[in-house]
Coordinates of C-alpha atoms and ligand atoms in Angstrom, one line a residue:
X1 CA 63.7 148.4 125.3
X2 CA 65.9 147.1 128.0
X3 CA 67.5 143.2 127.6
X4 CA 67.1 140.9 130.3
X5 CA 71.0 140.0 131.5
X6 CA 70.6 136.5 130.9
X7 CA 69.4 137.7 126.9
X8 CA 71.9 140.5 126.9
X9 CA 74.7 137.8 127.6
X10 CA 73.4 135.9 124.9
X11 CA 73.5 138.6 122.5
X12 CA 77.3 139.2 123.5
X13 CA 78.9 136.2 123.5
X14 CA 76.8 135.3 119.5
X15 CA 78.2 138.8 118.4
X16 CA 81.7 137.9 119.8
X17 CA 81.6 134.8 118.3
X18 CA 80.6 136.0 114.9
X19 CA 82.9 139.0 115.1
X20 CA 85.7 135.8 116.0
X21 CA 84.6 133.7 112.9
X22 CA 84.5 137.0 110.8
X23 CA 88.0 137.4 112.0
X24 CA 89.8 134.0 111.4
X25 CA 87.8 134.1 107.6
X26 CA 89.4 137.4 107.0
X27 CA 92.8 136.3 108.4
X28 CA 92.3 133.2 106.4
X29 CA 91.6 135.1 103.0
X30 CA 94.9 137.0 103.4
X31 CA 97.2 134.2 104.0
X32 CA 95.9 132.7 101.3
X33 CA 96.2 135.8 99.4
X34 CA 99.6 136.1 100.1
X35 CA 100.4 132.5 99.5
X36 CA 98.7 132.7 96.2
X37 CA 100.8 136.0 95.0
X38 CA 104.1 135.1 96.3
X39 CA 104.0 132.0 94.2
X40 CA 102.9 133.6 91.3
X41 CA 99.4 131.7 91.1
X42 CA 97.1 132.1 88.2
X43 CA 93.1 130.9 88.5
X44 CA 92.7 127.3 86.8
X45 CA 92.8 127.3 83.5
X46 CA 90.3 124.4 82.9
X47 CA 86.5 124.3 84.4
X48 CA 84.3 122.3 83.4
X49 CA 81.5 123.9 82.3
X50 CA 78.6 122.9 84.7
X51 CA 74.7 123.1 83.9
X52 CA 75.0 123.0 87.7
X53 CA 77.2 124.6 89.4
X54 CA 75.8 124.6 92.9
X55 CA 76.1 120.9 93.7
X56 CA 78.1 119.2 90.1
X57 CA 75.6 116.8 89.7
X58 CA 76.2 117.3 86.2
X59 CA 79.5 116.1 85.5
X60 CA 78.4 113.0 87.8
X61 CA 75.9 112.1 85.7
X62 CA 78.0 112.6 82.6
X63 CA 80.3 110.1 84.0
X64 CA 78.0 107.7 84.9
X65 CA 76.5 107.5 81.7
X66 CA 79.8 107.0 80.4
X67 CA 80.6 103.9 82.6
X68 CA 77.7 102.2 81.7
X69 CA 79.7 102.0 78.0
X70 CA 82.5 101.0 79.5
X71 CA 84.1 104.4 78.6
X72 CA 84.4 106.6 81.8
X73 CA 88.2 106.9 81.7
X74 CA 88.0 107.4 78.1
X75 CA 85.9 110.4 78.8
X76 CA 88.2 112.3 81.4
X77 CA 90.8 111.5 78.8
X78 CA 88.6 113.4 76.1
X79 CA 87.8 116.1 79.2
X80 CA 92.0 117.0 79.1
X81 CA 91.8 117.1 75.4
X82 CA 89.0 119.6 75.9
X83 CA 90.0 121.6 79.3
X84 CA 93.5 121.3 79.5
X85 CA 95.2 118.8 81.6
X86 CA 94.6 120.3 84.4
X87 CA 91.2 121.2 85.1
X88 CA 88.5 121.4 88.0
X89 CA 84.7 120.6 88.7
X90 CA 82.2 120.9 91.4
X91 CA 81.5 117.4 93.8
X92 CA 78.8 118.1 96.2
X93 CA 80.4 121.0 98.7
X94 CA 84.0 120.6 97.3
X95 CA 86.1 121.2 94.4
X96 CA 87.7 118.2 92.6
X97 CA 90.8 118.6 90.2
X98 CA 91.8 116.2 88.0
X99 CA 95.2 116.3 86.5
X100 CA 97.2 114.2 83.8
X101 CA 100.1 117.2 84.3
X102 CA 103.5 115.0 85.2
X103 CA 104.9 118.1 87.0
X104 CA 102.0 118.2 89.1
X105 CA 101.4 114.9 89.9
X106 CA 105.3 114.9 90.8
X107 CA 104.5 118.0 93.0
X108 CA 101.3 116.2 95.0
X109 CA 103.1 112.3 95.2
X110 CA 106.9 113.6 95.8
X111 CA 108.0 116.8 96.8
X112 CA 104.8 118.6 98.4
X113 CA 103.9 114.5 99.7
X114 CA 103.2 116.3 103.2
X115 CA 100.8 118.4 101.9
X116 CA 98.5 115.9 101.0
X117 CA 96.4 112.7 102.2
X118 CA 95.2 109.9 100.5
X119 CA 91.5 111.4 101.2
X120 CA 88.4 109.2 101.7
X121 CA 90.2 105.7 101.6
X122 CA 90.2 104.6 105.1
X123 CA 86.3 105.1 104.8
X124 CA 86.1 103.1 102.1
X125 CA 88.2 100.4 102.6
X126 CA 88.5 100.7 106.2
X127 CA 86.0 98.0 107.1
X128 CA 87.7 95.2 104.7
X129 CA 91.4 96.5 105.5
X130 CA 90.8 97.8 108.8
X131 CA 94.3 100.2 109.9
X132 CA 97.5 99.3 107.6
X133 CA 99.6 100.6 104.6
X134 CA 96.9 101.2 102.1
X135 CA 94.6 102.7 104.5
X136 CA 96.6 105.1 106.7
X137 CA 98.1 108.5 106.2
X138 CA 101.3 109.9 108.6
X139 CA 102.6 108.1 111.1
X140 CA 101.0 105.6 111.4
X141 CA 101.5 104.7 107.6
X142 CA 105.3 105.6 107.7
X143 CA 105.5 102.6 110.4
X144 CA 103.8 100.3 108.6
X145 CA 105.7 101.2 105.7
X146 CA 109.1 100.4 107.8
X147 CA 108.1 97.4 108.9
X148 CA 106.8 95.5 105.3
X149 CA 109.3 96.9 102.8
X150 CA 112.2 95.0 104.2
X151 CA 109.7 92.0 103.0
X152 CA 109.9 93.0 99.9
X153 CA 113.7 92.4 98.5
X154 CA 114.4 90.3 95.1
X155 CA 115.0 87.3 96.8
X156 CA 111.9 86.8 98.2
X157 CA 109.7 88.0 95.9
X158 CA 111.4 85.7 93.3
X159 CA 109.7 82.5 94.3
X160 CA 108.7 81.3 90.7
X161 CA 108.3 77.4 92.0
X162 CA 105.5 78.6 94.1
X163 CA 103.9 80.2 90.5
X164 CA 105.1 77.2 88.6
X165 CA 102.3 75.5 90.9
X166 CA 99.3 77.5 90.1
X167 CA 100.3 77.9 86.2
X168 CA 100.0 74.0 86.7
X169 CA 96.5 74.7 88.0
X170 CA 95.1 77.1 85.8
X171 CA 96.9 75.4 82.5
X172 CA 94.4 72.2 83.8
X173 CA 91.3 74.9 83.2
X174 CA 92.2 75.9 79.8
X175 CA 90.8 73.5 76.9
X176 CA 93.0 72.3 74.6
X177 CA 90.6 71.6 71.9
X178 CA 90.9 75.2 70.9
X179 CA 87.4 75.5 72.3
X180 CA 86.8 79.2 73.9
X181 CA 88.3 79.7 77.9
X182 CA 88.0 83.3 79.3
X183 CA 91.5 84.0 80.8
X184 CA 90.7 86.8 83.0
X185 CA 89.3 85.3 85.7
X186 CA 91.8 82.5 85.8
X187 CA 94.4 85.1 86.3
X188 CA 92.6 86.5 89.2
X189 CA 92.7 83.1 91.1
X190 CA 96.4 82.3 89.9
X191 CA 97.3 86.0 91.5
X192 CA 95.2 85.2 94.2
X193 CA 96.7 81.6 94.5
X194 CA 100.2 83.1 94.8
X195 CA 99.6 85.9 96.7
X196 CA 97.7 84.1 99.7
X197 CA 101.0 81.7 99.4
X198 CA 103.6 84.1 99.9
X199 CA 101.7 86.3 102.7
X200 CA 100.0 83.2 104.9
X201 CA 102.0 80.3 104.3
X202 CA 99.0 78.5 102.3
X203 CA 97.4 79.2 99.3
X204 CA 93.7 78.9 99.1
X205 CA 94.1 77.3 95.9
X206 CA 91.0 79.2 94.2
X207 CA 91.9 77.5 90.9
X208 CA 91.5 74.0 92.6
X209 CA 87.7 72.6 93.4
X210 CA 86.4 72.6 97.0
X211 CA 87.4 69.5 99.1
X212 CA 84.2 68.2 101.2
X213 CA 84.6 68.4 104.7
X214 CA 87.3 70.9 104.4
X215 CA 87.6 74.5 105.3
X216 CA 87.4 75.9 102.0
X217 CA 90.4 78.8 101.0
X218 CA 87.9 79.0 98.2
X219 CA 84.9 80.3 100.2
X220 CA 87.7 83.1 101.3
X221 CA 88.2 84.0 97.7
X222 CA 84.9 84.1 97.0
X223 CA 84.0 86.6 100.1
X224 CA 86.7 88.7 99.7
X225 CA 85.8 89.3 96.1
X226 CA 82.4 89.9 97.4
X227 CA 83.9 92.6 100.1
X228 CA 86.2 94.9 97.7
X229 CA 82.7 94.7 95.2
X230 CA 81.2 96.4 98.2
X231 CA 84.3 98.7 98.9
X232 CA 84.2 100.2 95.3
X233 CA 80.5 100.4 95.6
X234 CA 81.3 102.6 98.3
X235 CA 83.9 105.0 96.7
X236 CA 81.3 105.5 93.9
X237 CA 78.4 106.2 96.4
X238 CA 80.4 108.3 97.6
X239 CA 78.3 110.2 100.8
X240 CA 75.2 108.1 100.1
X241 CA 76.9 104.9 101.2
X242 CA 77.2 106.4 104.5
X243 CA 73.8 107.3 104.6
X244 CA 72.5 103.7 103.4
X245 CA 74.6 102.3 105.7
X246 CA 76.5 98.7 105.0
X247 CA 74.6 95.7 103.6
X248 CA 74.7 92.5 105.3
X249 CA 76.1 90.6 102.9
X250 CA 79.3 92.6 103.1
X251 CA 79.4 92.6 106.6
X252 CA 79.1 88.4 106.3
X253 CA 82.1 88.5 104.0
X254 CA 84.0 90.5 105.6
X255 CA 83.6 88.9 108.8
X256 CA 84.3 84.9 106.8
X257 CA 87.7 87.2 105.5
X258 CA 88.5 88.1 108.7
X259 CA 87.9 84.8 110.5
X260 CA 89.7 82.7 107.5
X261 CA 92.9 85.5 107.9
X262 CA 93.0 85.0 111.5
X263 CA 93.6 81.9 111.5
X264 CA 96.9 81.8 110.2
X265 CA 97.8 84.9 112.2
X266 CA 97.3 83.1 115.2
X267 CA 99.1 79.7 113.7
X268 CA 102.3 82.6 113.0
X269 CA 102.2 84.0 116.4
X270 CA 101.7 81.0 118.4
X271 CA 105.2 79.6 116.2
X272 CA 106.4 82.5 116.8
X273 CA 106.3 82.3 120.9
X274 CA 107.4 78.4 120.5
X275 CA 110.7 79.3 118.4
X276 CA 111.3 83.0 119.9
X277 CA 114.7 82.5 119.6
X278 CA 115.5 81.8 116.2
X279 CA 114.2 80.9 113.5
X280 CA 112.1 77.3 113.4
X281 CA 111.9 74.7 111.4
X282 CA 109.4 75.4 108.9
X283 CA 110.9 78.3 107.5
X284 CA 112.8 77.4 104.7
X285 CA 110.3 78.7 102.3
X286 CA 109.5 82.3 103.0
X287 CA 106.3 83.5 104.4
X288 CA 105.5 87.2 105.0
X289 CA 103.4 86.6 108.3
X290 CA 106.4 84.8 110.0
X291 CA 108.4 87.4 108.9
X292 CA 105.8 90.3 110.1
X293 CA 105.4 88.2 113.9
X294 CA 109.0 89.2 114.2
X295 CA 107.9 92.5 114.3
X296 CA 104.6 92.7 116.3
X297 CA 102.3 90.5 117.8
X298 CA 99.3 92.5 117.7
X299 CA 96.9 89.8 116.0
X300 CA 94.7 92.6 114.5
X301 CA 97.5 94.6 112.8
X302 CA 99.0 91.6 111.8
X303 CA 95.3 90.8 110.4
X304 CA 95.0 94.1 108.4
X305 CA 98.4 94.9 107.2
X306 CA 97.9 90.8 105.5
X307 CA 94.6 91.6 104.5
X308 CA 96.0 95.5 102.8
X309 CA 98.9 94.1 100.7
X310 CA 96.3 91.2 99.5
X311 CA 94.2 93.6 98.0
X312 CA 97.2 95.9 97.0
X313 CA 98.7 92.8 95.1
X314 CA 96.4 90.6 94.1
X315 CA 93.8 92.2 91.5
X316 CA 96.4 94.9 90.2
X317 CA 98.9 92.0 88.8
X318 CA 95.7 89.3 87.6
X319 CA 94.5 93.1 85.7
X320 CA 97.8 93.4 84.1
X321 CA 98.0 89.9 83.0
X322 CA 94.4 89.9 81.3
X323 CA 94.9 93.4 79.7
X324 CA 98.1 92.5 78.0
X325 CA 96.3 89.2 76.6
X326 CA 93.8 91.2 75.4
X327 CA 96.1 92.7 73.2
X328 CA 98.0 89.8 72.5
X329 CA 94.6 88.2 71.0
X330 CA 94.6 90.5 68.8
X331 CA 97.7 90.7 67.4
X332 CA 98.9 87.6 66.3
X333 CA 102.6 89.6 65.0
X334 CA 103.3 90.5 68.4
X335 CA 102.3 87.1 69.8
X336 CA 105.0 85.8 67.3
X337 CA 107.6 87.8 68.0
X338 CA 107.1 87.3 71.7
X339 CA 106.8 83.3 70.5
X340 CA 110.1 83.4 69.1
X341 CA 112.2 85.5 72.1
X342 CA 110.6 82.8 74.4
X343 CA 111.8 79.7 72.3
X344 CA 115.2 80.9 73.1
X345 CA 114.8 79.8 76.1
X346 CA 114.7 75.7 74.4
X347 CA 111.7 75.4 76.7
X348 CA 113.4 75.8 80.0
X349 CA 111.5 77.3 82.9
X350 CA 112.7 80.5 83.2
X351 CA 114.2 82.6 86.3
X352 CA 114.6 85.7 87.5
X353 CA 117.6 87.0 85.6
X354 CA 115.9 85.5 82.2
X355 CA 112.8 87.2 82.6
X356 CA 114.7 90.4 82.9
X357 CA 116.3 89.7 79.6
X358 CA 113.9 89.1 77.8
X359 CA 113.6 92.6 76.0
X360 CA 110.8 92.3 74.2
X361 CA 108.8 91.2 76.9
X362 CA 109.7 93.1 79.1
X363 CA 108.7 96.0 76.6
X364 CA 105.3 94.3 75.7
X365 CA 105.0 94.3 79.7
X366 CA 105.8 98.5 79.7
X367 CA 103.2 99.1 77.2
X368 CA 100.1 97.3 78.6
X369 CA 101.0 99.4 82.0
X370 CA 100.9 102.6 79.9
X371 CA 98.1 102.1 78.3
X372 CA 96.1 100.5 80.8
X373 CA 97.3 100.8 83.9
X374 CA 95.4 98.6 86.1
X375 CA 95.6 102.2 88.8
X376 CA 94.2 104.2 86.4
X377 CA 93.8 107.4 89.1
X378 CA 95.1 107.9 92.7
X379 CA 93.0 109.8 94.9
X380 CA 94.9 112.4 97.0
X381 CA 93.1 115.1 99.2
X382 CA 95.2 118.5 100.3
X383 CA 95.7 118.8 104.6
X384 CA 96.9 122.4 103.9
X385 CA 96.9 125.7 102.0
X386 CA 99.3 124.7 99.1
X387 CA 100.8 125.6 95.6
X388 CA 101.1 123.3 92.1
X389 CA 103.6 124.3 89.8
X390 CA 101.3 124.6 86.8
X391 CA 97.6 124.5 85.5
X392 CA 96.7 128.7 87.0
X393 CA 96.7 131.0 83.7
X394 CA 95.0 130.7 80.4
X395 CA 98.1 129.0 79.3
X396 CA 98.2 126.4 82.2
X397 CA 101.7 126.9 82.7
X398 CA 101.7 129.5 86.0
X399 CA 101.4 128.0 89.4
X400 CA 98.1 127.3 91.3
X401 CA 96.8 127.8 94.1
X402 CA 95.3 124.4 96.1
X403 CA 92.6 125.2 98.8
X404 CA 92.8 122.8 102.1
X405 CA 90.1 120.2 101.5
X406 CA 90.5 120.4 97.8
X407 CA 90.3 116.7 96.2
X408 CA 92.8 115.6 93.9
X409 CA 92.7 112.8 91.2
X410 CA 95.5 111.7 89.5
X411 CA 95.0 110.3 85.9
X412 CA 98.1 108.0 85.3
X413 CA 95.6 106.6 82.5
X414 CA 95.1 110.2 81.2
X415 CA 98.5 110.9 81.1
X416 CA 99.7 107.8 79.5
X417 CA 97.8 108.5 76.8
X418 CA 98.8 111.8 76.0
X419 CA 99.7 112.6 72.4
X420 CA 101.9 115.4 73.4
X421 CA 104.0 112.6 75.1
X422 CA 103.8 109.2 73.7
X423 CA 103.0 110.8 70.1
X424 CA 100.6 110.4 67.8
X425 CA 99.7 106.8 68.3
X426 CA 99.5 107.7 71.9
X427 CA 96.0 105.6 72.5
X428 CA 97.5 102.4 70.3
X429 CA 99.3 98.9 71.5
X430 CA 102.6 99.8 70.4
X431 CA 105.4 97.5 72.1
X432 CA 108.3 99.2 69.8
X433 CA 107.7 102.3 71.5
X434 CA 109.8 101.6 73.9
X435 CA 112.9 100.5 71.4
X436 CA 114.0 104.3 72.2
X437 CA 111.2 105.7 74.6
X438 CA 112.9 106.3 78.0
X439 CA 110.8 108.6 80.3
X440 CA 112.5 111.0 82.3
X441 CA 110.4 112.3 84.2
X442 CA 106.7 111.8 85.7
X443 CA 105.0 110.9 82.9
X444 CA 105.3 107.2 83.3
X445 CA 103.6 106.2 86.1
X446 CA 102.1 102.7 86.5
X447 CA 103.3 101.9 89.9
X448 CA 102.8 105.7 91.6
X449 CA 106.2 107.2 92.9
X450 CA 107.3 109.1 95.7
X451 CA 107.4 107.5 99.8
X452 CA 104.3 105.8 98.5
X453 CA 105.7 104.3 95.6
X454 CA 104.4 100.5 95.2
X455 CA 106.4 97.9 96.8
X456 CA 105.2 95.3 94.8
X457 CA 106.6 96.2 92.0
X458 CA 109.1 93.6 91.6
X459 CA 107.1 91.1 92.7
X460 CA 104.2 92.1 90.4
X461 CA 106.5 92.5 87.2
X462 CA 108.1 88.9 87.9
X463 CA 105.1 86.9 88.2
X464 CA 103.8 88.5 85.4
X465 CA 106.4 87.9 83.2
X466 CA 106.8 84.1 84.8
X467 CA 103.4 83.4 83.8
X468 CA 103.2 85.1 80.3
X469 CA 106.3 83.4 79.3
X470 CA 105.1 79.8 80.7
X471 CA 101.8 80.5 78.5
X472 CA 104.1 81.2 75.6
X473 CA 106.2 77.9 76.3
X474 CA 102.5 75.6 76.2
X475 CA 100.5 77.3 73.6
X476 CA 101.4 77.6 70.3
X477 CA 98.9 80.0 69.1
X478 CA 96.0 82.2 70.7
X479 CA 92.9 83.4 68.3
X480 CA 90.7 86.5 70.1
X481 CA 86.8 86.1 70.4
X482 CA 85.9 89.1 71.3
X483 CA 84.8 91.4 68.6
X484 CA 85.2 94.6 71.0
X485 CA 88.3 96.5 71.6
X486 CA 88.9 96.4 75.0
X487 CA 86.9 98.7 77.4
X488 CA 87.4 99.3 80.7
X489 CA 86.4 97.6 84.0
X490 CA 86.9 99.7 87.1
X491 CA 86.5 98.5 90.4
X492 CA 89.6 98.5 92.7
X493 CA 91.6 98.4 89.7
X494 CA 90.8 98.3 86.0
X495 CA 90.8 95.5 83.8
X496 CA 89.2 94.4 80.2
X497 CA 85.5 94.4 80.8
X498 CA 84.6 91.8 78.3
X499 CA 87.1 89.5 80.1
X500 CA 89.4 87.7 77.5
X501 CA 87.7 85.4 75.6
X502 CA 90.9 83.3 73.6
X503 CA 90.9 79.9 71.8
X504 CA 94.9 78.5 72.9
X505 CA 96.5 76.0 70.8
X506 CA 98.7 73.9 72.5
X507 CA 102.3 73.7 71.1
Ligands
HEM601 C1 100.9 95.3 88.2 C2 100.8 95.2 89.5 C3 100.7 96.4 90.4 C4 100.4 97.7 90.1 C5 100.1 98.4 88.7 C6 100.5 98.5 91.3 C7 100.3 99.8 91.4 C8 100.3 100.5 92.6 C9 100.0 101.9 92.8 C10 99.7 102.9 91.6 C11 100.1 102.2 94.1 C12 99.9 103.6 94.7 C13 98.4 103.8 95.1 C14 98.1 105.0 95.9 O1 99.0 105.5 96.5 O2 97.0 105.5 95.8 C15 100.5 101.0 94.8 C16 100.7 101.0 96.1 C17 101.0 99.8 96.8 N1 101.2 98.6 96.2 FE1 101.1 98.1 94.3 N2 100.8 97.6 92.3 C18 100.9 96.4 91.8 C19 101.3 95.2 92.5 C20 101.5 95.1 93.8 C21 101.8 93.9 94.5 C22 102.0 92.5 93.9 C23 101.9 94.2 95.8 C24 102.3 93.3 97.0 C25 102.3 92.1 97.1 C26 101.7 95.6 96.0 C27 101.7 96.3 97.1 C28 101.4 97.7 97.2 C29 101.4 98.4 98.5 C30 101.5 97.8 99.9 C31 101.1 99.7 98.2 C32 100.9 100.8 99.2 C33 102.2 101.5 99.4 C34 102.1 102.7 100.4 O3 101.0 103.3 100.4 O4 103.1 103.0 101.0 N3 101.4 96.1 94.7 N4 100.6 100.0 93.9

């Protein structure tokens, strides 16, 4: 039978295209190959055992069931106990791994940090946070990077008047009739309180009520709470968000977000081209966006880089506040010892040395990060063919090899909860711990480590301790009225999900 030429073309350029595709796949295998054996790599030790394997729905379903009892972090923690602490399952068309292995995680976060991305983020959080540190990868990140974390020295993020403010404001929300307050979400509007302070210039004071007539900072709060519940909606749907495509109530918030935020970007840059030469007269008290204008005027990056460290600071240090007085509910001794390192303070606010002093707050402080970190996992996805130190052999202990495209999460809560490291009473609230604990190496990790390592740290771990030691100073006593231990909350970040229901005496 003789092919037309037009068919006969066809037929060539689909065989040389196959024969092509054939060829890179081969080529592909043995680089791999060779990558794999000259590193020594072993197959994962840990799988988890799928009824189906094809698409993993299985282990989805498995972990949704365990977040509807407030346990689905508890489960990956049994999972390591189970598969090893390294160990991978199916998600849709890709392979996830999740490791609580410090040597990894030191691997993926530090020294193999170009080898990885921080995987589906920008799609998530992209149209809250639009293009800035959280949300970008490379270059793009490294700039924004340079240009905030000179921001970010002790001095100014030491500003414990601006706090004293908004303790002042929440202490007016808390009875003192010894009648039942839930502290949680008053730590989220004092955090957001003092964060929209020190990066616009002007609190929204959240824990204040709305003035009539006025342009409300509390309608912001209330949207951009609204917004990141719509962004971890969206990490959790996962491909289906895409394919349901955003409601309108998160486009409404985000758009009031964006409109409140731009505001003060626009008040920054127009002081900014009024007192180009120096510095003007308003800026005795520091303000991050005056501080940012110096280094761009681009209203939208100015916008999103605000609107990123907002979400990166705000709900992380409100989740460590309410965790740790979760704890403290419960345990009236460690309540009293804490009373009696604060009373030697004869009731004086304290600053920023003090708080550093203070050793057993400071230690109280370590142990709510370790055991519940309010970033329980970081997400990283591999760019390139690349190698783990351990978690290939039936020991776990030989290298592995780390496919391009191969998701990555990283259980901080996992691995501070080991038994292997923190001991037996790993999974307990256990301050003294850290008498003579001093981790080495990776396997404390609240605030991540590596070129992305959190640089709020300071600031985070100040407030905190400001605003624990200033409840200390005005309440005498603080009875729990929850009957639950506490179970976890994960949105952005993870907090108590029964909030942190308290009586406070006064002292
Ligand atoms: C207890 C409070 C906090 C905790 C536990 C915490 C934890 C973390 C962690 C684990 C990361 C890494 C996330 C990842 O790479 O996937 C991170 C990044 C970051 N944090 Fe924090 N954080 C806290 C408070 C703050 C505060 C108060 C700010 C700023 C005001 C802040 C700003 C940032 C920024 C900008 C990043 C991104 C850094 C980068 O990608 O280069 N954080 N934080």
């Amino acid at each position: 039978m003789a092919y037309s030429p037009v068919v006969f073309a066809a037929i060539s350029l689909l065989a040389a295209l196959i024969g092509f595709a054939t060829f890179k796949q081969v080529k592909l295998y043995y680089s791999r190959r060779r990558l794999a054996l000259e590193n020594g790599c072993k197959p994962i030790q840990g799988r988890f055992p799928h009824k189906d394997p094809i698409l993993g729905t299985d282990y989805m379903r498995e972990g949704m069931a365990a977040k509807a009892k407030f346990k689905a972090l508890e489960r990956v923690s049994g999972l390591f106990d189970r598969l090893g602490a390294t160990y991978s399952f199916r998600l849709f068309h890709k392979t996830m791994v999740m490791t609580a292995e410090p040597e990894n995680i030191k691997a993926i976060l530090s020294v193999k940090f170009n080898d990885y991305g921080s995987g589906n983020r920008a799609k998530v959080l992209g149209p809250l946070l639009g293009r800035g540190i959280f949300t970008t990868d490379g270059e793009s990140w490294a700039h924004s990077r340079a240009m905030i974390r000179p921001n970010f020295t002790r001095h100014q993020v030491s500003n414990l008047d601006a706090v004293e403010e908004y303790v002042q404001d929440m202490f007016k929300l808390i009875p003192r009739d010894g009648s039942e307050v839930d502290l949680q979400p008053l730590f989220f509007r004092l955090t957001m309180d003092s964060a929209t302070e020190f990066l616009f210039g002007q609190s929204v004071h959240s824990l204040r009520p709305d003035i009539p007539g006025i342009p409300s900072g509390n309608a912001f709060a209330r949207a951009f709470d609204l917004a990141q519940y719509h962004c971890s909606l969206r990490f959790r749907m996962g491909l289906l968000a895409s394919i349901k495509g955003q409601p309108k109530e998160d486009v409404e918030a985000i758009q009031t977000c964006h409109a409140y935020v731009e505001r003060f970007v626009d008040d920054a840059i127009r002081y900014r081209e009024k007192y180009s030469s120096g510095d003007g007269p308003s800026e005795k008290r520091y303000t991050f966006l005056y501080e940012l204008v110096k280094e761009t005027m681009d209203r939208v990056r100015l916008r999103d880089e605000v609107m990123n460290l907002l979400l990166a600071g705000r709900d992380t240090t409100a989740s460590l506040l309410s965790n740790l007085f979760h704890h403290l509910a419960k345990r009236p001794e460690v309540w009293k010892h804490l009373h009696a390192e604060v009373a030697t303070l004869d009731g004086a606010r304290p600053g920023f040395e003090q708080l550093k002093e203070l050793t057993y707050l400071q230690r109280c402080i370590k142990e709510s990060l370790r055991l519940n970190p309010p970033v329980p996992g970081i997400l990283r996805e591999a760019i390139k063919d690349t190698v783990l130190p351990v978690g290939g052999g039936v020991d776990g202990k030989s290298p592995l090899f780390v496919k391009r495209g191969t998701l990555f999460s990283l259980s901080v809560y996992g691995m501070h909860r080991r038994k292997d490291i923190y001991g037996p009473n790993a999974r307990e609230f256990d301050p003294d711990r850290w008498e003579k604990l001093r981790p080495q190496g990776w396997e404390y990790l609240p605030f991540n480590g590596g070129p992305r390592i959190c640089i709020g740290q300071q600031y985070a771990l100040t407030e905190a301790a400001y605003v624990i030691v200033r409840m200390l100073q005005e309440y005498q006593s603080m009875e729990s009225h929850d009957p639950l231990p506490w179970l976890e909350q994960m949105a952005v970040t993870c907090c108590s999900a029964n909030g942190v229901k308290v009586a406070l005496t006064p002292a």
